[in-house]
PDB file of C-alpha atoms and ligand atoms in Angstrom:
ATOM      1  CA  UNK N  16       8.402  18.882  -3.208  1.00  0.00           C
ATOM      2  CA  UNK N  17       5.017  17.269  -3.186  1.00  0.00           C
ATOM      3  CA  UNK N  18       3.492  13.826  -3.172  1.00  0.00           C
ATOM      4  CA  UNK N  19       0.419  13.231  -5.277  1.00  0.00           C
ATOM      5  CA  UNK N  20      -1.569  10.188  -4.193  1.00  0.00           C
ATOM      6  CA  UNK N  21      -4.116   8.546  -6.509  1.00  0.00           C
ATOM      7  CA  UNK N  22      -6.265   5.618  -5.402  1.00  0.00           C
ATOM      8  CA  UNK N  23      -6.598   3.198  -8.316  1.00  0.00           C
ATOM      9  CA  UNK N  24      -9.166   0.999  -6.548  1.00  0.00           C
ATOM     10  CA  UNK N  25      -8.780  -1.860  -4.023  1.00  0.00           C
ATOM     11  CA  UNK N  26      -5.200  -1.618  -2.650  1.00  0.00           C
ATOM     12  CA  UNK N  27      -3.646  -0.082  -5.764  1.00  0.00           C
ATOM     13  CA  UNK N  28      -2.115   3.380  -5.485  1.00  0.00           C
ATOM     14  CA  UNK N  29      -0.164   5.636  -7.798  1.00  0.00           C
ATOM     15  CA  UNK N  30       2.234   7.997  -6.020  1.00  0.00           C
ATOM     16  CA  UNK N  31       3.953  10.812  -7.875  1.00  0.00           C
ATOM     17  CA  UNK N  32       6.915  11.990  -5.841  1.00  0.00           C
ATOM     18  CA  UNK N  33       8.917  14.824  -7.406  1.00  0.00           C
ATOM     19  CA  UNK N  34       8.163  13.429 -10.867  1.00  0.00           C
ATOM     20  CA  UNK N  35       8.935   9.799  -9.968  1.00  0.00           C
ATOM     21  CA  UNK N  36       5.995   7.472 -10.657  1.00  0.00           C
ATOM     22  CA  UNK N  37       5.537   4.819  -7.989  1.00  0.00           C
ATOM     23  CA  UNK N  38       2.814   2.167  -8.109  1.00  0.00           C
ATOM     24  CA  UNK N  39       1.772   0.242  -5.018  1.00  0.00           C
ATOM     25  CA  UNK N  40       0.088  -3.188  -5.315  1.00  0.00           C
ATOM     26  CA  UNK N  41      -1.000  -2.600  -8.938  1.00  0.00           C
ATOM     27  CA  UNK N  42      -3.951  -4.980  -9.211  1.00  0.00           C
ATOM     28  CA  UNK N  43      -5.762  -3.500 -12.215  1.00  0.00           C
ATOM     29  CA  UNK N  44      -6.684  -6.348 -14.608  1.00  0.00           C
ATOM     30  CA  UNK N  45      -9.754  -8.008 -13.090  1.00  0.00           C
ATOM     31  CA  UNK N  46     -10.159  -5.293 -10.434  1.00  0.00           C
ATOM     32  CA  UNK N  47     -13.787  -4.105 -10.612  1.00  0.00           C
ATOM     33  CA  UNK N  48     -12.706  -0.674  -9.303  1.00  0.00           C
ATOM     34  CA  UNK N  49      -9.590  -0.295 -11.478  1.00  0.00           C
ATOM     35  CA  UNK N  50      -8.989   3.349 -12.340  1.00  0.00           C
ATOM     36  CA  UNK N  51      -5.937   3.006 -14.589  1.00  0.00           C
ATOM     37  CA  UNK N  52      -4.820   1.022 -17.628  1.00  0.00           C
ATOM     38  CA  UNK N  53      -1.850  -1.274 -16.911  1.00  0.00           C
ATOM     39  CA  UNK N  54      -0.843  -1.028 -20.580  1.00  0.00           C
ATOM     40  CA  UNK N  55      -0.158   2.694 -20.385  1.00  0.00           C
ATOM     41  CA  UNK N  56       0.304   3.850 -16.791  1.00  0.00           C
ATOM     42  CA  UNK N  57       3.717   5.547 -16.347  1.00  0.00           C
ATOM     43  CA  UNK N  58       5.819   3.653 -13.812  1.00  0.00           C
ATOM     44  CA  UNK N  59       9.348   3.970 -12.409  1.00  0.00           C
ATOM     45  CA  UNK N  60       8.984   1.820  -9.272  1.00  0.00           C
ATOM     46  CA  UNK N  61       6.478  -0.800  -8.123  1.00  0.00           C
ATOM     47  CA  UNK N  62       6.096  -1.578  -4.416  1.00  0.00           C
ATOM     48  CA  UNK N  63       4.431  -4.908  -3.587  1.00  0.00           C
ATOM     49  CA  UNK N  64       3.316  -5.576  -0.010  1.00  0.00           C
ATOM     50  CA  UNK N  65       2.739  -9.336  -0.340  1.00  0.00           C
ATOM     51  CA  UNK N  66       2.171 -12.167  -2.760  1.00  0.00           C
ATOM     52  CA  UNK N  67      -1.617 -12.326  -3.022  1.00  0.00           C
ATOM     53  CA  UNK N  68      -3.024 -11.884  -6.500  1.00  0.00           C
ATOM     54  CA  UNK N  69      -4.987  -8.760  -5.560  1.00  0.00           C
ATOM     55  CA  UNK N  70      -1.640  -7.083  -4.736  1.00  0.00           C
ATOM     56  CA  UNK N  71       0.905  -8.549  -7.179  1.00  0.00           C
ATOM     57  CA  UNK N  72      -1.735  -7.879  -9.846  1.00  0.00           C
ATOM     58  CA  UNK N  73      -0.180  -6.537 -13.057  1.00  0.00           C
ATOM     59  CA  UNK N  74       3.288  -6.068 -11.565  1.00  0.00           C
ATOM     60  CA  UNK N  75       4.993  -8.438 -14.034  1.00  0.00           C
ATOM     61  CA  UNK N  76       3.494  -6.970 -17.213  1.00  0.00           C
ATOM     62  CA  UNK N  77       3.970  -3.352 -16.098  1.00  0.00           C
ATOM     63  CA  UNK N  78       7.583  -3.992 -15.030  1.00  0.00           C
ATOM     64  CA  UNK N  79       8.375  -5.696 -18.346  1.00  0.00           C
ATOM     65  CA  UNK N  80       6.833  -2.814 -20.313  1.00  0.00           C
ATOM     66  CA  UNK N  81       8.481   0.000 -18.342  1.00  0.00           C
ATOM     67  CA  UNK N  82      11.609  -1.631 -16.828  1.00  0.00           C
ATOM     68  CA  UNK N  83      10.333  -0.312 -13.488  1.00  0.00           C
ATOM     69  CA  UNK N  84      12.173  -1.517 -10.415  1.00  0.00           C
ATOM     70  CA  UNK N  85      10.062  -3.846  -8.277  1.00  0.00           C
ATOM     71  CA  UNK N  86      10.567  -3.620  -4.497  1.00  0.00           C
ATOM     72  CA  UNK N  87       9.111  -6.350  -2.262  1.00  0.00           C
ATOM     73  CA  UNK N  88      10.214  -8.887   0.294  1.00  0.00           C
ATOM     74  CA  UNK N  89      12.840 -11.411  -0.832  1.00  0.00           C
ATOM     75  CA  UNK N  90      10.412 -14.206  -1.676  1.00  0.00           C
ATOM     76  CA  UNK N  91       8.071 -12.007  -3.712  1.00  0.00           C
ATOM     77  CA  UNK N  92      10.986 -10.225  -5.425  1.00  0.00           C
ATOM     78  CA  UNK N  93      12.577 -13.561  -6.422  1.00  0.00           C
ATOM     79  CA  UNK N  94       9.225 -14.830  -7.748  1.00  0.00           C
ATOM     80  CA  UNK N  95       8.760 -11.642  -9.807  1.00  0.00           C
ATOM     81  CA  UNK N  96      12.309 -12.076 -11.159  1.00  0.00           C
ATOM     82  CA  UNK N  97      11.491 -15.681 -12.130  1.00  0.00           C
ATOM     83  CA  UNK N  98       8.606 -14.346 -14.245  1.00  0.00           C
ATOM     84  CA  UNK N  99      11.217 -12.531 -16.357  1.00  0.00           C
ATOM     85  CA  UNK N 100      11.359  -9.132 -14.663  1.00  0.00           C
ATOM     86  CA  UNK N 101      14.926  -7.813 -14.803  1.00  0.00           C
ATOM     87  CA  UNK N 102      14.929  -5.092 -12.166  1.00  0.00           C
ATOM     88  CA  UNK N 103      13.914  -6.308  -8.701  1.00  0.00           C
ATOM     89  CA  UNK N 104      14.978  -5.505  -5.162  1.00  0.00           C
ATOM     90  CA  UNK N 105      14.230  -7.861  -2.261  1.00  0.00           C
ATOM     91  CA  UNK N 106      14.184  -6.650   1.346  1.00  0.00           C
ATOM     92  CA  UNK N 107      12.966  -7.591   4.799  1.00  0.00           C
ATOM     93  CA  UNK N 108      11.525  -5.488   7.632  1.00  0.00           C
ATOM     94  CA  UNK N 109      13.468  -2.498   8.967  1.00  0.00           C
ATOM     95  CA  UNK N 110      16.295  -2.812   6.445  1.00  0.00           C
ATOM     96  CA  UNK N 111      15.650   0.681   5.081  1.00  0.00           C
ATOM     97  CA  UNK N 112      17.117   1.529   1.680  1.00  0.00           C
ATOM     98  CA  UNK N 113      17.368   4.936   0.037  1.00  0.00           C
ATOM     99  CA  UNK N 114      16.136   4.671  -3.545  1.00  0.00           C
ATOM    100  CA  UNK N 115      16.632   8.382  -4.250  1.00  0.00           C
ATOM    101  CA  UNK N 116      12.965   9.361  -4.554  1.00  0.00           C
ATOM    102  CA  UNK N 117      12.411   8.062  -1.000  1.00  0.00           C
ATOM    103  CA  UNK N 118      13.740   5.865   1.730  1.00  0.00           C
ATOM    104  CA  UNK N 119      11.800   2.592   1.872  1.00  0.00           C
ATOM    105  CA  UNK N 120      11.500   0.120   4.725  1.00  0.00           C
ATOM    106  CA  UNK N 121       9.239  -2.878   4.993  1.00  0.00           C
ATOM    107  CA  UNK N 122       7.258  -3.240   8.213  1.00  0.00           C
ATOM    108  CA  UNK N 123       5.486  -6.202   9.734  1.00  0.00           C
ATOM    109  CA  UNK N 124       1.902  -7.020   8.845  1.00  0.00           C
ATOM    110  CA  UNK N 125      -0.423  -9.588  10.366  1.00  0.00           C
ATOM    111  CA  UNK N 126      -1.548 -11.457   7.258  1.00  0.00           C
ATOM    112  CA  UNK N 127      -0.748 -14.477   5.091  1.00  0.00           C
ATOM    113  CA  UNK N 128       1.125 -14.449   1.816  1.00  0.00           C
ATOM    114  CA  UNK N 129       1.392 -16.845  -1.095  1.00  0.00           C
ATOM    115  CA  UNK N 130       1.963 -16.078  -4.755  1.00  0.00           C
ATOM    116  CA  UNK N 131      -0.599 -16.663  -7.537  1.00  0.00           C
ATOM    117  CA  UNK N 132       0.908 -20.088  -8.416  1.00  0.00           C
ATOM    118  CA  UNK N 133       0.936 -21.163  -4.766  1.00  0.00           C
ATOM    119  CA  UNK N 134       4.651 -20.411  -4.184  1.00  0.00           C
ATOM    120  CA  UNK N 135       5.709 -19.366  -0.696  1.00  0.00           C
ATOM    121  CA  UNK N 136       5.534 -15.585  -0.411  1.00  0.00           C
ATOM    122  CA  UNK N 137       7.394 -15.042   2.857  1.00  0.00           C
ATOM    123  CA  UNK N 138       5.709 -12.807   5.393  1.00  0.00           C
ATOM    124  CA  UNK N 139       3.218 -10.156   4.393  1.00  0.00           C
ATOM    125  CA  UNK N 140       4.486  -6.612   4.904  1.00  0.00           C
ATOM    126  CA  UNK N 141       3.557  -2.992   5.213  1.00  0.00           C
ATOM    127  CA  UNK N 142       5.766  -0.237   3.820  1.00  0.00           C
ATOM    128  CA  UNK N 143       7.192   2.868   5.449  1.00  0.00           C
ATOM    129  CA  UNK N 144       8.083   5.478   2.827  1.00  0.00           C
ATOM    130  CA  UNK N 145      10.054   8.573   3.833  1.00  0.00           C
ATOM    131  CA  UNK N 146      10.318  11.211   1.124  1.00  0.00           C
ATOM    132  CA  UNK N 147      13.369  13.473   0.768  1.00  0.00           C
ATOM    133  CA  UNK N 148      11.666  16.282   2.695  1.00  0.00           C
ATOM    134  CA  UNK N 149      10.844  13.918   5.564  1.00  0.00           C
ATOM    135  CA  UNK N 150       7.171  13.326   4.673  1.00  0.00           C
ATOM    136  CA  UNK N 151       6.268   9.860   5.948  1.00  0.00           C
ATOM    137  CA  UNK N 152       3.723   7.481   4.466  1.00  0.00           C
ATOM    138  CA  UNK N 153       2.785   4.259   6.205  1.00  0.00           C
ATOM    139  CA  UNK N 154       1.183   1.816   3.785  1.00  0.00           C
ATOM    140  CA  UNK N 155      -0.107  -0.880   6.108  1.00  0.00           C
ATOM    141  CA  UNK N 156      -0.750  -3.467   3.395  1.00  0.00           C
ATOM    142  CA  UNK N 157      -3.235  -6.220   4.182  1.00  0.00           C
ATOM    143  CA  UNK N 158      -3.138  -6.621   7.947  1.00  0.00           C
ATOM    144  CA  UNK N 159      -5.003  -7.012  11.163  1.00  0.00           C
ATOM    145  CA  UNK N 160      -4.430  -4.414  13.838  1.00  0.00           C
ATOM    146  CA  UNK N 161      -1.344  -4.975  16.023  1.00  0.00           C
ATOM    147  CA  UNK N 162       0.103  -3.104  18.993  1.00  0.00           C
ATOM    148  CA  UNK N 163       3.417  -2.319  17.238  1.00  0.00           C
ATOM    149  CA  UNK N 164       1.483   0.098  15.021  1.00  0.00           C
ATOM    150  CA  UNK N 165       2.053   2.489  17.911  1.00  0.00           C
ATOM    151  CA  UNK N 166       5.806   2.178  17.375  1.00  0.00           C
ATOM    152  CA  UNK N 167       5.378   2.919  13.675  1.00  0.00           C
ATOM    153  CA  UNK N 168       3.159   5.879  14.543  1.00  0.00           C
ATOM    154  CA  UNK N 169       5.791   7.247  16.926  1.00  0.00           C
ATOM    155  CA  UNK N 170       7.923   8.063  13.869  1.00  0.00           C
ATOM    156  CA  UNK N 171       5.361  10.751  12.946  1.00  0.00           C
ATOM    157  CA  UNK N 172       3.172   9.549  10.079  1.00  0.00           C
ATOM    158  CA  UNK N 173       1.792  12.143   7.670  1.00  0.00           C
ATOM    159  CA  UNK N 174      -0.444   9.683   5.804  1.00  0.00           C
ATOM    160  CA  UNK N 175      -1.480   6.196   6.857  1.00  0.00           C
ATOM    161  CA  UNK N 176      -3.074   4.030   4.177  1.00  0.00           C
ATOM    162  CA  UNK N 177      -5.185   1.417   5.939  1.00  0.00           C
ATOM    163  CA  UNK N 178      -7.419  -1.441   4.822  1.00  0.00           C
ATOM    164  CA  UNK N 179     -10.911  -1.162   6.310  1.00  0.00           C
ATOM    165  CA  UNK N 180     -12.903  -3.787   4.407  1.00  0.00           C
ATOM    166  CA  UNK N 181     -12.822  -6.672   6.885  1.00  0.00           C
ATOM    167  CA  UNK N 182     -12.896 -10.414   6.123  1.00  0.00           C
ATOM    168  CA  UNK N 183      -9.382 -10.489   4.573  1.00  0.00           C
ATOM    169  CA  UNK N 184      -8.006  -7.597   6.653  1.00  0.00           C
ATOM    170  CA  UNK N 185      -9.031  -5.516   9.625  1.00  0.00           C
ATOM    171  CA  UNK N 186     -12.510  -4.082   9.373  1.00  0.00           C
ATOM    172  CA  UNK N 187     -13.819  -0.659  10.401  1.00  0.00           C
ATOM    173  CA  UNK N 188     -13.626  -1.243  14.180  1.00  0.00           C
ATOM    174  CA  UNK N 189     -10.042  -2.500  14.111  1.00  0.00           C
ATOM    175  CA  UNK N 190      -9.034   0.158  11.583  1.00  0.00           C
ATOM    176  CA  UNK N 191     -10.319   2.797  14.013  1.00  0.00           C
ATOM    177  CA  UNK N 192      -8.165   1.180  16.702  1.00  0.00           C
ATOM    178  CA  UNK N 193      -5.247   1.318  14.246  1.00  0.00           C
ATOM    179  CA  UNK N 194      -5.787   5.047  13.728  1.00  0.00           C
ATOM    180  CA  UNK N 195      -5.643   5.524  17.506  1.00  0.00           C
ATOM    181  CA  UNK N 196      -2.356   3.572  17.690  1.00  0.00           C
ATOM    182  CA  UNK N 197      -0.705   5.286  14.716  1.00  0.00           C
ATOM    183  CA  UNK N 198      -2.147   8.792  15.249  1.00  0.00           C
ATOM    184  CA  UNK N 199      -1.336   9.889  11.686  1.00  0.00           C
ATOM    185  CA  UNK N 200      -2.078  13.384  10.419  1.00  0.00           C
ATOM    186  CA  UNK N 201      -4.249  11.887   7.672  1.00  0.00           C
ATOM    187  CA  UNK N 202      -5.693   8.478   6.800  1.00  0.00           C
ATOM    188  CA  UNK N 203      -6.694   7.034   3.439  1.00  0.00           C
ATOM    189  CA  UNK N 204      -8.934   3.960   3.746  1.00  0.00           C
ATOM    190  CA  UNK N 205      -8.533   1.296   1.045  1.00  0.00           C
ATOM    191  CA  UNK N 206      -9.290  -2.404   0.406  1.00  0.00           C
ATOM    192  CA  UNK N 207     -13.075  -1.972   0.621  1.00  0.00           C
ATOM    193  CA  UNK N 208     -16.094  -2.182  -1.736  1.00  0.00           C
ATOM    194  CA  UNK N 209     -14.161  -4.197  -4.332  1.00  0.00           C
ATOM    195  CA  UNK N 210     -16.124  -7.385  -3.620  1.00  0.00           C
ATOM    196  CA  UNK N 211     -19.397  -8.164  -1.787  1.00  0.00           C
ATOM    197  CA  UNK N 212     -17.464  -9.524   1.235  1.00  0.00           C
ATOM    198  CA  UNK N 213     -15.734  -6.206   1.883  1.00  0.00           C
ATOM    199  CA  UNK N 214     -18.550  -3.676   1.528  1.00  0.00           C
ATOM    200  CA  UNK N 215     -18.061  -0.817   4.014  1.00  0.00           C
ATOM    201  CA  UNK N 216     -19.701   2.559   4.609  1.00  0.00           C
ATOM    202  CA  UNK N 217     -16.482   4.562   4.286  1.00  0.00           C
ATOM    203  CA  UNK N 218     -18.168   7.909   4.978  1.00  0.00           C
ATOM    204  CA  UNK N 219     -19.633   6.504   8.204  1.00  0.00           C
ATOM    205  CA  UNK N 220     -16.191   5.223   9.201  1.00  0.00           C
ATOM    206  CA  UNK N 221     -14.661   8.617   8.466  1.00  0.00           C
ATOM    207  CA  UNK N 222     -17.243  10.247  10.744  1.00  0.00           C
ATOM    208  CA  UNK N 223     -16.298   7.888  13.592  1.00  0.00           C
ATOM    209  CA  UNK N 224     -12.599   8.634  13.101  1.00  0.00           C
ATOM    210  CA  UNK N 225     -13.279  12.368  13.091  1.00  0.00           C
ATOM    211  CA  UNK N 226     -15.375  12.072  16.252  1.00  0.00           C
ATOM    212  CA  UNK N 227     -12.912   9.923  18.176  1.00  0.00           C
ATOM    213  CA  UNK N 228      -9.408  10.870  16.985  1.00  0.00           C
ATOM    214  CA  UNK N 229      -7.440  13.901  15.791  1.00  0.00           C
ATOM    215  CA  UNK N 230      -6.679  12.319  12.406  1.00  0.00           C
ATOM    216  CA  UNK N 231      -8.203  13.586   9.167  1.00  0.00           C
ATOM    217  CA  UNK N 232      -9.770  10.974   6.880  1.00  0.00           C
ATOM    218  CA  UNK N 233      -9.401  11.433   3.142  1.00  0.00           C
ATOM    219  CA  UNK N 234     -12.056   9.594   1.114  1.00  0.00           C
ATOM    220  CA  UNK N 235     -11.620   9.484  -2.639  1.00  0.00           C
ATOM    221  CA  UNK N 236     -13.429   7.566  -5.358  1.00  0.00           C
ATOM    222  CA  UNK N 237     -11.290   5.199  -7.444  1.00  0.00           C
ATOM    223  CA  UNK N 238      -9.203   7.417  -9.695  1.00  0.00           C
ATOM    224  CA  UNK N 239      -9.372  10.269  -7.207  1.00  0.00           C
ATOM    225  CA  UNK N 240      -6.213  12.120  -6.151  1.00  0.00           C
ATOM    226  CA  UNK N 241      -4.945  14.439  -3.468  1.00  0.00           C
ATOM    227  CA  UNK N 242      -1.629  16.109  -2.717  1.00  0.00           C
ATOM    228  CA  UNK N 243       0.355  15.957   0.506  1.00  0.00           C
TER     229      UNK N 243
HETATM  230 NI1   NI Y 329      -3.713 -10.350   1.044  1.00  0.00          NI
HETATM  231 MN1   MN Y 330      -5.743  -8.112  -0.328  1.00  0.00          MN
END
C-alpha cells in the first residue's frame, strides 16, 4: 500500500490511500494558493479539523457533488449536515473509528473554532490517521504547541503535518519545538505564505529542523506531491 500526499495550498491536503481519495480542510475557493478545482477533484472522504472558513472551505459543495463522507467533531459535523450534506460523521478526541481506508481519531488542538456563520464549532482538533499497514499521519490542524504532542509522538508518527505560519497558529520557533516533542520520521509544514501575516521562510525552517532534530522536512510547492 502507499499514501500519496498532495499539498493543495494553505491547510488543504489531498491524500490518496490505496485508491481512496481523502481531502483534508479543503479550502480552495478564495485560497490564493489553491492547487485544485473544487468542482472536479475526486473525493471519497473529507476530514475537517475545525470550523474556521479557511478549513471548512468548500467542504459543503464538494460533499454534495461527490456524496463524500465528512468526518469532523460533532459540532462541525452537525453544521455541515444542516447545510444539506447527507453523509457526515461526528466524533470527539480519542474515539478512534475504523473507516476501512484508515483508522481515524481526533486529537486535541490549542486553537479556537467557530463556523463561517458564527455558530459554535466545539473545540478545534488535530487528526491521527492510521492506515491499514500501520503508517501513522498526525495532522495537527491549527494549533499552538502543547506538551501532549509528546504523547501523540510516542505512538510513532511517520508524517506530521504542522502549521508554521504564526499569528493564527504556532510559528517557526514553536513548530520546531513541536517537531522535538513529536519526533516524527518526516514533517510537512503547511499554513504559511497564504496571506501577508503568515509569510515564512520554509526552506530556512527546514534547515533548522535538519540541524537540530532527526526528522526529515518535506517542502513542496502548492500542488506538489510525495509518497509515503
Ligand atoms: Ni483556525
Ligand atoms: Mn487556519
